[in-house]
CSV table of C-alpha atoms in Angstrom, one decimal:
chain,number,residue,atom,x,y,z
C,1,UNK,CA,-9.9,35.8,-35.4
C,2,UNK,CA,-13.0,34.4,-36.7
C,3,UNK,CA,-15.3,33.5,-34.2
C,4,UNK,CA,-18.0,29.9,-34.6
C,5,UNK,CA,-20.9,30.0,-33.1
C,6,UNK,CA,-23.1,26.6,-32.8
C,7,UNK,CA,-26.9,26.3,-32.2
C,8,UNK,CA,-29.2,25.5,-30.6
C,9,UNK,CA,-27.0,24.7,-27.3
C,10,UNK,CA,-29.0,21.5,-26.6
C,11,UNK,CA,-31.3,19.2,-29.1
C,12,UNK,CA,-33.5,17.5,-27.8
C,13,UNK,CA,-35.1,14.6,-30.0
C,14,UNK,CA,-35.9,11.1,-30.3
C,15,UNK,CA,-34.7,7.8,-32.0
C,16,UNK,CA,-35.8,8.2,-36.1
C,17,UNK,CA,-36.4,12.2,-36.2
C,18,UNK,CA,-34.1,14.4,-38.4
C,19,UNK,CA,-31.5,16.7,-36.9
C,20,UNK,CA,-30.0,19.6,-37.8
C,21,UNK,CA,-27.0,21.5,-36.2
C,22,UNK,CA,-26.1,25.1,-37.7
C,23,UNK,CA,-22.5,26.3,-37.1
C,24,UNK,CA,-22.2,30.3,-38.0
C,25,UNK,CA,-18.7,32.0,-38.5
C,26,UNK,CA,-18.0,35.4,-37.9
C,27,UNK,CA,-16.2,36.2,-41.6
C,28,UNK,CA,-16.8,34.4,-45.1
C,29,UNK,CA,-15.4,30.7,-45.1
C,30,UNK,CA,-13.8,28.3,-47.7
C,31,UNK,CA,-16.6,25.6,-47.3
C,32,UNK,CA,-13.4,24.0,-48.2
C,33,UNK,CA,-11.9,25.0,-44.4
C,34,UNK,CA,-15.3,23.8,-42.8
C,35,UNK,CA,-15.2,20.1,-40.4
C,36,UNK,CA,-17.4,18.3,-38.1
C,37,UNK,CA,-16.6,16.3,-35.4
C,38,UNK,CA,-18.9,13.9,-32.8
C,39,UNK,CA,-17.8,13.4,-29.1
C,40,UNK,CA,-19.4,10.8,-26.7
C,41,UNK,CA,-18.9,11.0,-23.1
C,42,UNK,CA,-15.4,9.9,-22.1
C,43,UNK,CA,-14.3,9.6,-26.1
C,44,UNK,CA,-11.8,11.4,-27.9
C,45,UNK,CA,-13.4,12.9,-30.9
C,46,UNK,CA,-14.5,11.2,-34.0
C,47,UNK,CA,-13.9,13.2,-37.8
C,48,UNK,CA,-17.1,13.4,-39.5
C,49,UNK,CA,-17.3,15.8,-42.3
C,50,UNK,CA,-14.7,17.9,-44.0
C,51,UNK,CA,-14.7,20.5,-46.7
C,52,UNK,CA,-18.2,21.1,-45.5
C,53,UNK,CA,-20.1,18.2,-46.9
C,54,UNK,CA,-17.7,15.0,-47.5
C,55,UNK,CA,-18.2,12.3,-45.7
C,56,UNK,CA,-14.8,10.7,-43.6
C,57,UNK,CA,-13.9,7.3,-44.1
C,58,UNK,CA,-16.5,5.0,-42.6
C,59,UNK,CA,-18.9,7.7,-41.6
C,60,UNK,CA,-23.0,7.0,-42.6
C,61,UNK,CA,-25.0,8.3,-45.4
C,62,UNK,CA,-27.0,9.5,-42.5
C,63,UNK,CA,-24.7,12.4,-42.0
C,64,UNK,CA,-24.6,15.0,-44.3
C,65,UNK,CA,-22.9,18.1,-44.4
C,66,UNK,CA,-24.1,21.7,-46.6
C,67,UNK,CA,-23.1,25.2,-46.7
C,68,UNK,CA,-21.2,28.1,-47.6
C,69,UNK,CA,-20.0,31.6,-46.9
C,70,UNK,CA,-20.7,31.9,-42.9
C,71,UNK,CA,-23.8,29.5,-42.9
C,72,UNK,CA,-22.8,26.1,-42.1
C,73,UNK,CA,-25.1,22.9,-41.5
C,74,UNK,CA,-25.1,19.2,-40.1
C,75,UNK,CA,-27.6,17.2,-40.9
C,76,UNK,CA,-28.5,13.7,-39.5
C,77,UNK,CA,-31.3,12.0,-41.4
C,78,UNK,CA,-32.4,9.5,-39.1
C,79,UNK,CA,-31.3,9.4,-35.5
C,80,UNK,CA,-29.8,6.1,-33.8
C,81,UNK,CA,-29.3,5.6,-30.5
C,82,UNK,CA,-25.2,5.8,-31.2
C,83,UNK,CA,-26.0,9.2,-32.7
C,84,UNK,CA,-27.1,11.0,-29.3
C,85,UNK,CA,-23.7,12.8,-28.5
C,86,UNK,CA,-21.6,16.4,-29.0
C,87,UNK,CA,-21.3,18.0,-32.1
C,88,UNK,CA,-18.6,20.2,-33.1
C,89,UNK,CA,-18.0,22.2,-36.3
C,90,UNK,CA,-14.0,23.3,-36.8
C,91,UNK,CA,-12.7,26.1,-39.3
C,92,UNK,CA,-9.3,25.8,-40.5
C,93,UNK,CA,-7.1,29.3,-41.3
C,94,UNK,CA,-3.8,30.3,-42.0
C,95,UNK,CA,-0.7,29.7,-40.1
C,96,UNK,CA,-1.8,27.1,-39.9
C,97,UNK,CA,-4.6,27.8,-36.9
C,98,UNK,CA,-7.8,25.6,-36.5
C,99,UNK,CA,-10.8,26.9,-34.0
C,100,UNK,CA,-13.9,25.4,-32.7
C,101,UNK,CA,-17.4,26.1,-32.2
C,102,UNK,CA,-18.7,25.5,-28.7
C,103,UNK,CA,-20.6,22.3,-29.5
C,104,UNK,CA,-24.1,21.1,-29.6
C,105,UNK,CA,-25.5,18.3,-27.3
C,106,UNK,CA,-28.0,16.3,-29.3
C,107,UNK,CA,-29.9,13.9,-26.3
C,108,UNK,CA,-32.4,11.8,-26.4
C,109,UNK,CA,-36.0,13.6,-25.9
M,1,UNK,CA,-4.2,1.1,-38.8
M,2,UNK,CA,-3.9,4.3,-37.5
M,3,UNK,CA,-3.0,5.0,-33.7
M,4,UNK,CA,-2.4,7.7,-31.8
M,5,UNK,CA,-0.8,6.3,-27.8
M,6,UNK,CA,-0.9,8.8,-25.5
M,7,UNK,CA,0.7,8.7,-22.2
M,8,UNK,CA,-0.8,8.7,-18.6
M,9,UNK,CA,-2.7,10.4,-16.1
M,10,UNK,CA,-0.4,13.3,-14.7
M,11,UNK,CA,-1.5,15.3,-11.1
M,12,UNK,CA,1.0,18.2,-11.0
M,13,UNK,CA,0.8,21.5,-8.9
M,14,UNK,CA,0.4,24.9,-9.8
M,15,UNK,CA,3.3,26.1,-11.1
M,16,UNK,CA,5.1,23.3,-12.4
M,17,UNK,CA,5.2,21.8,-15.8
M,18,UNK,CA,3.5,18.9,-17.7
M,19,UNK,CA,4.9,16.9,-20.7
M,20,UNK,CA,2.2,14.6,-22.6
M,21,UNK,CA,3.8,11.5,-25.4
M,22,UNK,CA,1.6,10.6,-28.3
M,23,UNK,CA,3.5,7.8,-30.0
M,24,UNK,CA,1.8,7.2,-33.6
M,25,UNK,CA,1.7,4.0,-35.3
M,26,UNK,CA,0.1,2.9,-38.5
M,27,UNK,CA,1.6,5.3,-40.9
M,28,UNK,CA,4.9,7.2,-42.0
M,29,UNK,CA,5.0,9.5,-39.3
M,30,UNK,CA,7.0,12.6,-41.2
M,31,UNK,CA,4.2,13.1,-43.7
M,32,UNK,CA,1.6,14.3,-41.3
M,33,UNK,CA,2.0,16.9,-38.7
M,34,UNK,CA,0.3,17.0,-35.7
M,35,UNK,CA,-2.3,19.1,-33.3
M,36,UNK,CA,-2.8,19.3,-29.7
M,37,UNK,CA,-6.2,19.7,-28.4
M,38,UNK,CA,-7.4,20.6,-25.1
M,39,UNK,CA,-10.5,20.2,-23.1
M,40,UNK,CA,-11.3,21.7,-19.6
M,41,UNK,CA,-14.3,19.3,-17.8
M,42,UNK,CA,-17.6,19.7,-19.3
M,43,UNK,CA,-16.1,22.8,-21.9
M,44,UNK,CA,-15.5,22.3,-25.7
M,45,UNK,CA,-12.3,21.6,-27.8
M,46,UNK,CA,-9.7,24.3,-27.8
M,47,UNK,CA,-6.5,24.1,-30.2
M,48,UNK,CA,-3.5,24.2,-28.7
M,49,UNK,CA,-1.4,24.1,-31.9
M,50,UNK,CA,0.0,22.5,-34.2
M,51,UNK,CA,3.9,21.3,-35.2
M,52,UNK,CA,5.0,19.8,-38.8
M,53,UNK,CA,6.7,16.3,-38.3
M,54,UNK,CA,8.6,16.8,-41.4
M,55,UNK,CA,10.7,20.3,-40.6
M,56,UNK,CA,9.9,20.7,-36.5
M,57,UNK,CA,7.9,24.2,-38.1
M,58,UNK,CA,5.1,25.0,-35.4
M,59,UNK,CA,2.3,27.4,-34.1
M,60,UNK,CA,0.8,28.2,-31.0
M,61,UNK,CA,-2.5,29.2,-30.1
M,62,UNK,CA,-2.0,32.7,-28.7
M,63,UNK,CA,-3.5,31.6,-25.1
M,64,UNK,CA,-0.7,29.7,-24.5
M,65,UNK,CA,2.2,30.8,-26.4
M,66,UNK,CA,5.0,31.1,-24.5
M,67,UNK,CA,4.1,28.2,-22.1
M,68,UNK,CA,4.0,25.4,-24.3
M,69,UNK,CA,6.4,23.7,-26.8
M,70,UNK,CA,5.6,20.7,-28.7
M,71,UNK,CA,8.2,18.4,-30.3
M,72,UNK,CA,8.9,15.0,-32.2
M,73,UNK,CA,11.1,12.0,-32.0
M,74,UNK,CA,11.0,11.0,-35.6
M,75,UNK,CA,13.3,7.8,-34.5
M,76,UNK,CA,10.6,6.5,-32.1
M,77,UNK,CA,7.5,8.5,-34.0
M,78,UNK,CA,6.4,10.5,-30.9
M,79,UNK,CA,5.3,13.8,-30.1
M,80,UNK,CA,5.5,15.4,-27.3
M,81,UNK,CA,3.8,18.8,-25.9
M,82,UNK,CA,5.2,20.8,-22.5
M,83,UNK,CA,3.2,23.0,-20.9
M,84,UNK,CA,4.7,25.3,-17.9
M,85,UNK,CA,3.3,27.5,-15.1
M,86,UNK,CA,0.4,25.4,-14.9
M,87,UNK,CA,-2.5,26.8,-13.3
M,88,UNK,CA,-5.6,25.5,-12.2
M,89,UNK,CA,-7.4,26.1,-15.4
M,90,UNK,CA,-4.8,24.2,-17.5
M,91,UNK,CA,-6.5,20.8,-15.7
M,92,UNK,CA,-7.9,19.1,-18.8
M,93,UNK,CA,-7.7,16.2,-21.3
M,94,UNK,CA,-5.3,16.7,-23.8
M,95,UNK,CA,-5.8,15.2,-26.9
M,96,UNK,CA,-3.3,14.8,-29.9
M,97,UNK,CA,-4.3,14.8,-33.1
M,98,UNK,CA,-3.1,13.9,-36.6
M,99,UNK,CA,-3.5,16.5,-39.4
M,100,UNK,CA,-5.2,15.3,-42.4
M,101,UNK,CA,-3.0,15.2,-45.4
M,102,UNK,CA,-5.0,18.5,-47.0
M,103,UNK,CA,-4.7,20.5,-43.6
M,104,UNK,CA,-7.4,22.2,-44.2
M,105,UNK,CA,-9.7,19.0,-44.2
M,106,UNK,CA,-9.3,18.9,-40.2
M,107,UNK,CA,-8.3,16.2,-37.8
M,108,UNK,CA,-8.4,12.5,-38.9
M,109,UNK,CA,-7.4,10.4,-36.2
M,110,UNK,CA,-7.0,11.1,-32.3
M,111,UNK,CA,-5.1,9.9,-29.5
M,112,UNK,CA,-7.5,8.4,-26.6
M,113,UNK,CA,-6.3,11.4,-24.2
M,114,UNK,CA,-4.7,12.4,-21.1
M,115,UNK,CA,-5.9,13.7,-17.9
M,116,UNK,CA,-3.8,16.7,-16.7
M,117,UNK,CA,-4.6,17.2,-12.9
M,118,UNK,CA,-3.1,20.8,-11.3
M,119,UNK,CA,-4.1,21.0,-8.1
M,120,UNK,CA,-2.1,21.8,-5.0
């Protein structure tokens, strides 16, 4: 079972900084396998990114997506104050199976 | 537009069994199969599993396999996921999820959730 592993925990920043969330996997990737997902308190999650660095429908230019092989990165350009929230990265497999990192709280500094 | 209904808050005591609805609207229901999500208060997402809408096919996380069955209505496009011998840590929201058309792009729309209580 391949194991993804988010960091840091918590980031703490403020309205306009850059952010950047790494998700790790245990074993080599498809980038084409990799998503990203934002949660808000009391929300249902929200698709960001798939195949590693495409955009969903409707998502900003401010998120951006990279990566390959076990490395993984999420990259908001410009924080808003909608932006503060969880992040979760998601790796598809066979079976089908789907498994998720633990998250990273980005809050406001 | 795509929506995923889910049904209602459910308080249920150890040892009994839960069944969750997600009725989907918004789309042909057969061509996109569906996952269940889980998530224990303050924890991350866990998959649950995941059934095809177009042949019934499904797979179970191992953590709950055996105590959990999802189905669909295609007549009334609705899902449905039972969970038995529930245990305190089964309380959680339970989220459906549709399956992006490439699987492997993840989970494009979500149902708003449902509060599973087990307490005695």
């Amino acid at each position: 079972e391949i194991v993804l592993t988010q960091s840091p925990g918590t980031l703490s920043l403020s309205p306009g900084e850059r952010a950047t969330l790494s998700c790790r996997t245990s074993q080599r990737v498809s980038s084409s396998y990799l998503a990203w997902y934002q949660q808000k308190p009391g929300q249902a999650p929200r698709f960001l990114i798939y195949g590693a660095s495409r955009r969903a429908t409707g998502i900003p230019d401010r998120f951006s997506g990279s990566g390959s092989g076990t490395d993984f990165t999420l990259t908001i350009s410009r924080l808003e104050p909608e932006d503060f929230a969880v992040y979760y990265c998601q790796q598809y497999g066979d079976s089908p199976t789907w498994t998720f990192g633990q998250g990273t709280k980005v809050e406001i500094k | 537009q795509v929506q995923l209904v889910q049904s209602g808050v459910e308080v249920k005591k150890p040892g009994a069994s839960v069944m969750v609805s997600c009725k989907a609207s918004g789309y042909t229901f057969t061509t996109y199969g569906l996952s269940w999500v889980r998530q224990a208060p303050g924890q991350g997402l866990e998959w649950m599993g995941w059934i095809s809408t177009y042949n019934h096919k499904t797979n179970y996380a191992q953590k709950v396999q055996g105590r959990v069955t999802m189905t669909t209505d295609t007549s009334t496009s609705t899902a449905y996921m039972e969970l038995r011998s529930l245990r305190s840590d089964d309380t959680a929201v339970y989220y459906c999820a549709r399956v992006a058309w490439e699987p492997a792009d993840g989970f494009d729309f979500w149902g708003q959730g449902t509060l599973v209580i087990v307490s005695s």
